[in-house]
Amino acid sequence: MKLRFPLAVLLIVHPVRAQMISSNELLGLAYSYRLTDITSRRFPQSRLLQWIDPLLATGRFTSSPAGTSAEGRTVYLYTYGTGTTKILLWSQMHGDESTATMALVDLLNLFANAHDHPLVTSIRTHLTLLMVPMLNPDGAERFQRRTAQQIDMNRDALRLATPEARILKTLQETHRPSFGFNLHDQDPRSTVGQSKEVAAIALLAPAVDDANSDTPERTRAKLVAARIVQAITPLVPGHITRYDDTFEPRAFGDNIQKWGTSTILIESGGWRDDPEKMHLRTTNVVALLAAFLSIAEGDYHQADPAVYETLPKNGRNLFDIVIRGASFKAGFSVPPLTVDIGINVDQEVDSTGLIVPMATIVDVGDLSTFGAYREFDGTGMMFDSTVIELKKSLPEKDLLHLLEHIRSR
Ligand SMILES: [Zn+2]
């Protein structure tokens, strides 16, 4: 009887707590402690430290060097809480994937300034959070995916050739965290399955082998992912996907899962009218708070794994720009056809360091199954091969200018 009583209490208490911690409450915290200085997703490490150092001065969390990048930048580890369950979080191992880095700064702001909030108290007494925002500061300096040595460090978990990969491996080995959060940005043109809907957040409990086996660690990661889905659904309803679960033997998420840490990948994708990804930054804060609380309170054990397992997979049915129903004459000797024109825009840096959005024509034909961030009605517009050439890139402003010109002709 003595053993049963506390169990019964737990069963009664947990649903009440789960109800108490609503998405709205987490969203309220995320908005209240959002660092207003951050308005762009492109920032170097020096800027990141300017945001974090005043928060560090509150003494609520600590900083320690985790190692040094190839170009000699110190990679910092921030530690919060005194709980027995350790959680390791790392962001921006790809230098141009900064959405979660912004979210981690917001969380540090929350921990620095709302130390006594009941939810924050629950986090810091049950958990020890080990946070590495910006694992690849050299890449972040150039806003590029790879490290200064031109290595994709997410394919370096086995060889450990790069100093950045060794930092992450050492952190996992030293602390043996129960949970790990692998924080990335995916292509904003990813979609919810084969629909035209943008994938805002993709989640994954990475595989540990080719057979896609479930280990106890991976099963726990799936349950926490299910809790994340429930928490962020009001923010990005119908826009949550499951990332490709093919085992990648050289990737960190897969290996850290294999090394005994329940690992969850969070990929921030795209969101309409939000190129700086501020909505997804807030969504990351809510996702991580929900994950922390479900781990702190142990309530993820009651999660339904199907909530994660039944998420639609990522698709690729989105362009940045589509011109619908234009007339296109590919050459002198062939008649014109009515086509849709699919265009993607990527940020390139010119020789003076200026960011130039470059538009590339990536497809021509029936693109009726594809959506776009921006659509133009091409009815009555005539294009020929001097303008439309597959794989041809031109500055986005020149393309838009050209469209105006053709439209008014
Ligand atoms: Zn990435």
CSV table of C-alpha atoms and ligand atoms in Angstrom, one decimal:
chain,number,residue,atom,x,y,z
A,1,MET,CA,0.0,0.0,0.0
A,2,LYS,CA,2.8,2.4,0.9
A,3,LEU,CA,4.2,1.9,-2.6
A,4,ARG,CA,0.9,2.4,-4.4
A,5,PHE,CA,-0.1,5.6,-2.8
A,6,PRO,CA,2.6,7.9,-4.3
A,7,LEU,CA,1.9,6.3,-7.7
A,8,ALA,CA,-1.8,7.1,-7.4
A,9,VAL,CA,-0.9,10.7,-6.5
A,10,LEU,CA,1.3,10.9,-9.6
A,11,LEU,CA,-1.4,9.7,-11.9
A,12,ILE,CA,-3.8,12.4,-10.5
A,13,VAL,CA,-1.2,15.2,-10.5
A,14,HIS,CA,0.2,14.8,-14.0
A,15,PRO,CA,-2.9,15.5,-16.1
A,16,VAL,CA,-3.6,18.6,-14.0
A,17,ARG,CA,-0.1,19.9,-14.6
A,18,ALA,CA,-0.3,19.1,-18.3
A,19,GLN,CA,-3.4,21.2,-18.5
A,20,MET,CA,-1.9,24.0,-16.5
A,21,ILE,CA,1.1,24.3,-18.9
A,22,SER,CA,-0.8,25.4,-21.9
A,23,SER,CA,0.7,26.5,-25.2
A,24,ASN,CA,-0.7,29.9,-24.5
A,25,GLU,CA,1.2,30.2,-21.2
A,26,LEU,CA,4.4,29.2,-23.0
A,27,LEU,CA,3.7,31.6,-25.8
A,28,GLY,CA,3.2,34.4,-23.2
A,29,LEU,CA,6.6,33.7,-21.7
A,30,ALA,CA,8.2,33.5,-25.2
A,31,TYR,CA,6.8,36.9,-26.1
A,32,SER,CA,7.6,38.5,-22.7
A,33,TYR,CA,11.2,37.5,-22.7
A,34,ARG,CA,12.0,37.9,-26.4
A,35,LEU,CA,15.2,39.9,-26.8
A,36,THR,CA,14.0,42.9,-28.8
A,37,ASP,CA,17.5,43.7,-30.1
A,38,ILE,CA,17.4,40.7,-32.4
A,39,THR,CA,15.7,41.7,-35.6
A,40,SER,CA,17.8,39.9,-38.3
A,41,ARG,CA,18.8,36.2,-38.5
A,42,ARG,CA,22.2,37.2,-39.9
A,43,PHE,CA,24.7,38.0,-37.1
A,44,PRO,CA,28.3,37.2,-36.3
A,45,GLN,CA,29.5,35.8,-33.0
A,46,SER,CA,30.6,39.2,-31.7
A,47,ARG,CA,26.9,40.4,-31.9
A,48,LEU,CA,25.7,37.2,-30.2
A,49,LEU,CA,28.1,37.8,-27.3
A,50,GLN,CA,26.8,41.4,-27.0
A,51,TRP,CA,23.4,40.0,-26.4
A,52,ILE,CA,24.4,37.3,-24.0
A,53,ASP,CA,27.0,39.0,-21.9
A,54,PRO,CA,24.6,41.4,-20.1
A,55,LEU,CA,22.3,38.4,-19.3
A,56,LEU,CA,25.3,36.5,-18.0
A,57,ALA,CA,26.0,39.4,-15.6
A,58,THR,CA,22.8,38.5,-13.7
A,59,GLY,CA,24.6,35.4,-12.4
A,60,ARG,CA,21.6,33.2,-13.1
A,61,PHE,CA,23.6,31.0,-15.6
A,62,THR,CA,27.3,30.4,-16.2
A,63,SER,CA,29.6,30.5,-19.2
A,64,SER,CA,32.6,28.4,-19.9
A,65,PRO,CA,34.7,27.8,-23.0
A,66,ALA,CA,33.9,24.5,-24.7
A,67,GLY,CA,36.7,24.8,-27.2
A,68,THR,CA,38.1,26.8,-30.1
A,69,SER,CA,37.0,27.0,-33.7
A,70,ALA,CA,39.5,26.5,-36.6
A,71,GLU,CA,39.9,30.3,-36.9
A,72,GLY,CA,40.5,30.7,-33.2
A,73,ARG,CA,37.0,31.8,-32.0
A,74,THR,CA,36.0,30.5,-28.5
A,75,VAL,CA,32.9,28.3,-28.6
A,76,TYR,CA,30.9,29.0,-25.4
A,77,LEU,CA,28.9,26.6,-23.3
A,78,TYR,CA,26.1,28.2,-21.1
A,79,THR,CA,24.9,26.2,-18.2
A,80,TYR,CA,21.6,26.7,-16.3
A,81,GLY,CA,20.0,24.8,-13.5
A,82,THR,CA,21.1,22.4,-10.9
A,83,GLY,CA,18.8,19.4,-11.6
A,84,THR,CA,20.0,15.8,-12.1
A,85,THR,CA,18.7,15.4,-15.6
A,86,LYS,CA,21.2,16.9,-18.1
A,87,ILE,CA,20.1,18.3,-21.5
A,88,LEU,CA,22.6,19.3,-24.1
A,89,LEU,CA,21.4,21.8,-26.8
A,90,TRP,CA,23.5,22.9,-29.7
A,91,SER,CA,22.6,25.3,-32.6
A,92,GLN,CA,24.1,26.7,-35.7
A,93,MET,CA,26.6,23.9,-36.5
A,94,HIS,CA,25.6,25.1,-39.9
A,95,GLY,CA,26.7,28.7,-39.9
A,96,ASP,CA,23.7,30.0,-41.8
A,97,GLU,CA,21.1,28.3,-39.6
A,98,SER,CA,20.5,30.8,-36.8
A,99,THR,CA,16.8,30.5,-36.0
A,100,ALA,CA,17.4,28.4,-32.9
A,101,THR,CA,20.3,30.5,-31.8
A,102,MET,CA,18.0,33.4,-31.5
A,103,ALA,CA,15.6,31.2,-29.5
A,104,LEU,CA,18.4,30.1,-27.2
A,105,VAL,CA,19.2,33.8,-26.5
A,106,ASP,CA,15.5,34.4,-25.7
A,107,LEU,CA,15.6,31.4,-23.3
A,108,LEU,CA,18.8,32.8,-21.6
A,109,ASN,CA,16.9,36.1,-21.3
A,110,LEU,CA,14.0,34.3,-19.6
A,111,PHE,CA,16.3,32.4,-17.3
A,112,ALA,CA,18.2,35.6,-16.4
A,113,ASN,CA,15.1,37.6,-15.7
A,114,ALA,CA,12.3,35.3,-14.6
A,115,HIS,CA,14.3,33.0,-12.3
A,116,ASP,CA,11.4,32.7,-9.8
A,117,HIS,CA,8.6,32.0,-12.3
A,118,PRO,CA,7.1,28.6,-11.4
A,119,LEU,CA,7.8,27.1,-14.8
A,120,VAL,CA,11.4,28.4,-14.8
A,121,THR,CA,11.8,27.1,-11.2
A,122,SER,CA,10.6,23.7,-12.3
A,123,ILE,CA,13.2,23.7,-15.2
A,124,ARG,CA,16.1,24.8,-13.0
A,125,THR,CA,15.5,22.5,-10.1
A,126,HIS,CA,14.9,19.3,-12.2
A,127,LEU,CA,17.3,19.9,-15.1
A,128,THR,CA,20.8,21.1,-16.0
A,129,LEU,CA,20.7,22.7,-19.4
A,130,LEU,CA,24.0,22.8,-21.3
A,131,MET,CA,23.5,25.2,-24.2
A,132,VAL,CA,25.9,25.9,-27.1
A,133,PRO,CA,24.4,28.5,-29.3
A,134,MET,CA,26.5,28.9,-32.4
A,135,LEU,CA,28.7,25.8,-32.6
A,136,ASN,CA,30.2,27.0,-35.9
A,137,PRO,CA,31.1,30.7,-35.3
A,138,ASP,CA,33.5,30.8,-38.3
A,139,GLY,CA,30.6,29.7,-40.6
A,140,ALA,CA,28.3,32.2,-38.9
A,141,GLU,CA,30.8,35.0,-39.6
A,142,ARG,CA,30.3,34.3,-43.4
A,143,PHE,CA,26.7,33.1,-43.0
A,144,GLN,CA,27.7,29.9,-44.7
A,145,ARG,CA,26.8,26.3,-43.9
A,146,ARG,CA,30.3,24.9,-43.7
A,147,THR,CA,33.1,25.6,-41.3
A,148,ALA,CA,36.1,27.8,-42.2
A,149,GLN,CA,37.8,24.6,-43.3
A,150,GLN,CA,35.0,24.0,-45.8
A,151,ILE,CA,33.7,21.0,-43.9
A,152,ASP,CA,30.0,20.2,-43.3
A,153,MET,CA,30.6,19.3,-39.6
A,154,ASN,CA,27.4,17.3,-39.6
A,155,ARG,CA,29.3,14.7,-41.7
A,156,ASP,CA,32.2,14.7,-39.3
A,157,ALA,CA,30.9,12.9,-36.3
A,158,LEU,CA,33.0,9.8,-37.0
A,159,ARG,CA,36.3,11.2,-38.3
A,160,LEU,CA,36.2,14.2,-36.0
A,161,ALA,CA,38.6,16.0,-38.2
A,162,THR,CA,37.3,19.5,-37.4
A,163,PRO,CA,37.8,21.2,-34.0
A,164,GLU,CA,34.0,22.0,-33.9
A,165,ALA,CA,33.1,18.4,-34.2
A,166,ARG,CA,35.5,17.5,-31.5
A,167,ILE,CA,33.9,20.1,-29.2
A,168,LEU,CA,30.4,18.5,-29.6
A,169,LYS,CA,31.8,15.0,-29.2
A,170,THR,CA,33.7,16.0,-26.0
A,171,LEU,CA,30.6,17.7,-24.5
A,172,GLN,CA,28.5,14.5,-25.1
A,173,GLU,CA,31.2,12.3,-23.6
A,174,THR,CA,31.9,14.5,-20.6
A,175,HIS,CA,28.4,15.2,-19.6
A,176,ARG,CA,26.6,12.1,-20.8
A,177,PRO,CA,23.3,14.1,-21.1
A,178,SER,CA,20.0,12.2,-21.0
A,179,PHE,CA,18.6,14.4,-23.8
A,180,GLY,CA,20.1,16.2,-26.7
A,181,PHE,CA,18.5,18.9,-29.0
A,182,ASN,CA,20.1,19.2,-32.4
A,183,LEU,CA,18.9,22.6,-33.7
A,184,HIS,CA,19.0,23.4,-37.4
A,185,ASP,CA,17.2,25.3,-40.3
A,186,GLN,CA,16.0,23.4,-43.3
A,187,ASP,CA,15.2,24.6,-46.8
A,188,PRO,CA,12.4,27.1,-46.4
A,189,ARG,CA,10.9,25.6,-49.6
A,190,SER,CA,10.2,22.3,-47.9
A,191,THR,CA,6.5,21.4,-47.8
A,192,VAL,CA,4.1,19.3,-45.8
A,193,GLY,CA,4.2,16.1,-47.8
A,194,GLN,CA,3.3,16.6,-51.4
A,195,SER,CA,1.0,19.6,-50.6
A,196,LYS,CA,1.8,23.2,-51.4
A,197,GLU,CA,1.9,24.1,-47.6
A,198,VAL,CA,5.2,25.3,-46.2
A,199,ALA,CA,6.8,23.1,-43.6
A,200,ALA,CA,7.4,25.4,-40.7
A,201,ILE,CA,9.0,23.0,-38.3
A,202,ALA,CA,10.3,19.5,-39.0
A,203,LEU,CA,11.0,17.1,-36.1
A,204,LEU,CA,13.1,13.9,-36.0
A,205,ALA,CA,14.1,11.3,-33.5
A,206,PRO,CA,17.2,10.3,-35.6
A,207,ALA,CA,17.7,6.6,-36.5
A,208,VAL,CA,20.6,4.7,-35.0
A,209,ASP,CA,21.0,2.1,-37.8
A,210,ASP,CA,19.9,1.2,-41.3
A,211,ALA,CA,17.1,-0.9,-40.0
A,212,ASN,CA,15.5,2.1,-38.3
A,213,SER,CA,15.5,0.3,-35.0
A,214,ASP,CA,13.9,1.8,-31.9
A,215,THR,CA,16.3,1.9,-28.9
A,216,PRO,CA,15.0,3.1,-25.4
A,217,GLU,CA,16.8,6.4,-26.1
A,218,ARG,CA,15.1,6.9,-29.4
A,219,THR,CA,11.7,5.9,-28.1
A,220,ARG,CA,12.0,8.6,-25.4
A,221,ALA,CA,13.0,11.1,-28.0
A,222,LYS,CA,9.8,10.3,-30.0
A,223,LEU,CA,7.7,10.9,-26.9
A,224,VAL,CA,9.3,14.3,-26.2
A,225,ALA,CA,8.8,15.1,-29.9
A,226,ALA,CA,5.1,14.3,-29.5
A,227,ARG,CA,4.9,16.8,-26.7
A,228,ILE,CA,6.6,19.4,-28.8
A,229,VAL,CA,4.1,18.8,-31.6
A,230,GLN,CA,1.2,19.4,-29.2
A,231,ALA,CA,2.8,22.6,-27.8
A,232,ILE,CA,3.5,24.2,-31.2
A,233,THR,CA,0.4,23.2,-33.1
A,234,PRO,CA,-1.4,26.4,-32.2
A,235,LEU,CA,1.5,28.4,-33.6
A,236,VAL,CA,2.0,26.5,-36.8
A,237,PRO,CA,-1.1,24.4,-37.3
A,238,GLY,CA,-0.8,22.0,-40.2
A,239,HIS,CA,2.7,23.0,-40.9
A,240,ILE,CA,4.7,20.4,-38.9
A,241,THR,CA,6.5,17.6,-40.6
A,242,ARG,CA,8.8,14.7,-39.9
A,243,TYR,CA,12.3,15.0,-41.2
A,244,ASP,CA,13.8,12.2,-43.3
A,245,ASP,CA,14.7,9.4,-41.0
A,246,THR,CA,17.3,7.6,-43.2
A,247,PHE,CA,20.3,6.7,-41.1
A,248,GLU,CA,23.3,8.9,-41.8
A,249,PRO,CA,26.4,7.2,-40.2
A,250,ARG,CA,28.4,10.4,-40.2
A,251,ALA,CA,25.8,12.8,-38.8
A,252,PHE,CA,25.8,14.0,-35.2
A,253,GLY,CA,22.1,13.5,-34.4
A,254,ASP,CA,22.2,9.8,-35.4
A,255,ASN,CA,25.4,9.2,-33.5
A,256,ILE,CA,24.5,11.1,-30.3
A,257,GLN,CA,21.3,9.1,-30.2
A,258,LYS,CA,23.5,5.9,-30.6
A,259,TRP,CA,25.9,7.1,-27.9
A,260,GLY,CA,23.1,7.0,-25.4
A,261,THR,CA,21.5,10.5,-25.4
A,262,SER,CA,17.9,10.7,-26.4
A,263,THR,CA,18.2,13.1,-29.4
A,264,ILE,CA,15.6,15.3,-31.0
A,265,LEU,CA,16.3,17.2,-34.2
A,266,ILE,CA,14.3,20.5,-34.7
A,267,GLU,CA,14.5,22.0,-38.2
A,268,SER,CA,13.1,25.5,-38.7
A,269,GLY,CA,11.8,25.7,-42.2
A,270,GLY,CA,9.9,28.7,-43.7
A,271,TRP,CA,6.9,30.9,-42.9
A,272,ARG,CA,5.1,33.3,-45.2
A,273,ASP,CA,5.9,37.0,-45.0
A,274,ASP,CA,8.6,36.2,-42.4
A,275,PRO,CA,12.0,36.0,-44.1
A,276,GLU,CA,13.9,36.8,-40.9
A,277,LYS,CA,12.1,33.8,-39.3
A,278,MET,CA,10.9,35.6,-36.2
A,279,HIS,CA,7.7,33.6,-35.9
A,280,LEU,CA,9.7,30.3,-36.1
A,281,ARG,CA,12.2,31.7,-33.5
A,282,THR,CA,9.2,32.1,-31.1
A,283,THR,CA,8.0,28.7,-32.1
A,284,ASN,CA,11.4,27.2,-31.2
A,285,VAL,CA,11.2,28.9,-27.7
A,286,VAL,CA,7.7,27.3,-27.1
A,287,ALA,CA,9.0,23.9,-28.5
A,288,LEU,CA,12.0,23.9,-26.2
A,289,LEU,CA,10.1,25.1,-23.1
A,290,ALA,CA,7.5,22.4,-23.7
A,291,ALA,CA,10.2,19.8,-24.0
A,292,PHE,CA,12.0,21.0,-20.9
A,293,LEU,CA,8.8,20.9,-18.8
A,294,SER,CA,7.7,17.5,-20.1
A,295,ILE,CA,11.2,16.1,-19.2
A,296,ALA,CA,11.3,18.0,-15.8
A,297,GLU,CA,7.9,16.8,-14.8
A,298,GLY,CA,8.3,13.4,-16.4
A,299,ASP,CA,5.0,13.8,-18.3
A,300,TYR,CA,6.4,12.8,-21.7
A,301,HIS,CA,6.0,9.2,-20.5
A,302,GLN,CA,2.3,9.7,-21.1
A,303,ALA,CA,2.7,11.1,-24.6
A,304,ASP,CA,1.2,9.3,-27.6
A,305,PRO,CA,4.1,8.3,-30.0
A,306,ALA,CA,1.6,8.3,-32.9
A,307,VAL,CA,1.5,12.1,-32.6
A,308,TYR,CA,5.1,12.1,-33.8
A,309,GLU,CA,4.9,9.0,-36.0
A,310,THR,CA,2.0,10.1,-38.1
A,311,LEU,CA,3.4,13.5,-39.0
A,312,PRO,CA,3.6,14.0,-42.8
A,313,LYS,CA,7.1,13.8,-44.2
A,314,ASN,CA,8.9,16.8,-45.7
A,315,GLY,CA,8.2,17.4,-49.4
A,316,ARG,CA,9.7,19.8,-51.9
A,317,ASN,CA,6.7,21.4,-53.6
A,318,LEU,CA,7.4,25.0,-53.2
A,319,PHE,CA,9.2,27.7,-55.2
A,320,ASP,CA,10.0,31.2,-54.1
A,321,ILE,CA,8.3,32.7,-57.2
A,322,VAL,CA,5.9,31.1,-59.7
A,323,ILE,CA,4.6,32.9,-62.8
A,324,ARG,CA,1.4,31.1,-63.9
A,325,GLY,CA,0.2,30.7,-67.4
A,326,ALA,CA,2.7,32.7,-69.3
A,327,SER,CA,3.5,32.2,-73.0
A,328,PHE,CA,7.0,30.9,-73.7
A,329,LYS,CA,8.7,30.5,-77.0
A,330,ALA,CA,11.9,28.4,-76.4
A,331,GLY,CA,13.4,28.9,-79.8
A,332,PHE,CA,13.1,30.4,-83.3
A,333,SER,CA,11.9,27.1,-84.9
A,334,VAL,CA,9.4,25.9,-82.3
A,335,PRO,CA,5.9,27.3,-81.5
A,336,PRO,CA,5.2,28.9,-78.1
A,337,LEU,CA,3.6,27.0,-75.2
A,338,THR,CA,1.6,28.1,-72.2
A,339,VAL,CA,3.8,27.4,-69.1
A,340,ASP,CA,4.3,28.1,-65.5
A,341,ILE,CA,7.8,29.4,-64.5
A,342,GLY,CA,9.4,28.3,-61.2
A,343,ILE,CA,12.0,30.6,-59.7
A,344,ASN,CA,14.0,30.3,-56.6
A,345,VAL,CA,15.8,33.2,-54.9
A,346,ASP,CA,19.1,32.7,-52.9
A,347,GLN,CA,21.1,35.2,-51.0
A,348,GLU,CA,24.6,35.7,-52.5
A,349,VAL,CA,27.3,38.0,-51.3
A,350,ASP,CA,29.0,40.1,-54.0
A,351,SER,CA,32.7,41.1,-54.1
A,352,THR,CA,32.0,44.2,-51.9
A,353,GLY,CA,30.3,42.1,-49.2
A,354,LEU,CA,26.9,43.3,-50.2
A,355,ILE,CA,24.0,40.7,-50.0
A,356,VAL,CA,22.4,40.3,-53.4
A,357,PRO,CA,19.3,38.1,-53.8
A,358,MET,CA,19.8,36.1,-57.0
A,359,ALA,CA,16.8,34.7,-58.8
A,360,THR,CA,17.3,31.4,-60.7
A,361,ILE,CA,14.8,29.9,-63.1
A,362,VAL,CA,14.6,26.3,-62.0
A,363,ASP,CA,11.7,24.9,-63.9
A,364,VAL,CA,9.3,25.6,-66.8
A,365,GLY,CA,6.1,23.6,-67.6
A,366,ASP,CA,3.1,22.4,-65.7
A,367,LEU,CA,3.9,23.5,-62.1
A,368,SER,CA,0.3,23.3,-60.9
A,369,THR,CA,1.2,20.9,-58.1
A,370,PHE,CA,3.7,23.5,-56.7
A,371,GLY,CA,3.0,26.4,-54.5
A,372,ALA,CA,5.1,29.6,-54.1
A,373,TYR,CA,5.8,32.3,-51.6
A,374,ARG,CA,5.0,34.8,-54.4
A,375,GLU,CA,2.8,34.1,-57.4
A,376,PHE,CA,2.3,36.2,-60.5
A,377,ASP,CA,-0.4,35.9,-63.1
A,378,GLY,CA,1.5,35.4,-66.4
A,379,THR,CA,-1.6,35.6,-68.6
A,380,GLY,CA,-0.8,37.6,-71.7
A,381,MET,CA,2.9,37.7,-70.8
A,382,MET,CA,5.3,36.6,-73.6
A,383,PHE,CA,8.7,35.2,-72.8
A,384,ASP,CA,11.4,33.9,-75.1
A,385,SER,CA,14.6,32.1,-74.6
A,386,THR,CA,16.6,35.3,-74.3
A,387,VAL,CA,14.8,35.8,-71.0
A,388,ILE,CA,13.8,32.4,-69.8
A,389,GLU,CA,16.8,30.0,-69.8
A,390,LEU,CA,16.8,27.1,-67.3
A,391,LYS,CA,19.4,27.5,-64.5
A,392,LYS,CA,19.9,31.1,-65.5
A,393,SER,CA,20.5,33.4,-62.5
A,394,LEU,CA,19.9,37.2,-62.4
A,395,PRO,CA,19.6,39.7,-59.5
A,396,GLU,CA,16.0,39.4,-58.2
A,397,LYS,CA,15.4,43.1,-58.6
A,398,ASP,CA,16.2,42.8,-62.4
A,399,LEU,CA,13.8,39.9,-62.7
A,400,LEU,CA,11.0,41.8,-61.0
A,401,HIS,CA,11.8,44.8,-63.2
A,402,LEU,CA,11.7,42.6,-66.3
A,403,LEU,CA,8.3,41.2,-65.2
A,404,GLU,CA,6.9,44.7,-64.8
A,405,HIS,CA,8.3,45.6,-68.3
A,406,ILE,CA,6.8,42.5,-70.0
A,407,ARG,CA,3.4,43.0,-68.2
A,408,SER,CA,3.1,46.6,-69.4
A,409,ARG,CA,4.2,45.9,-72.9
B,1,ZN,ZN,21.7,22.2,-40.6
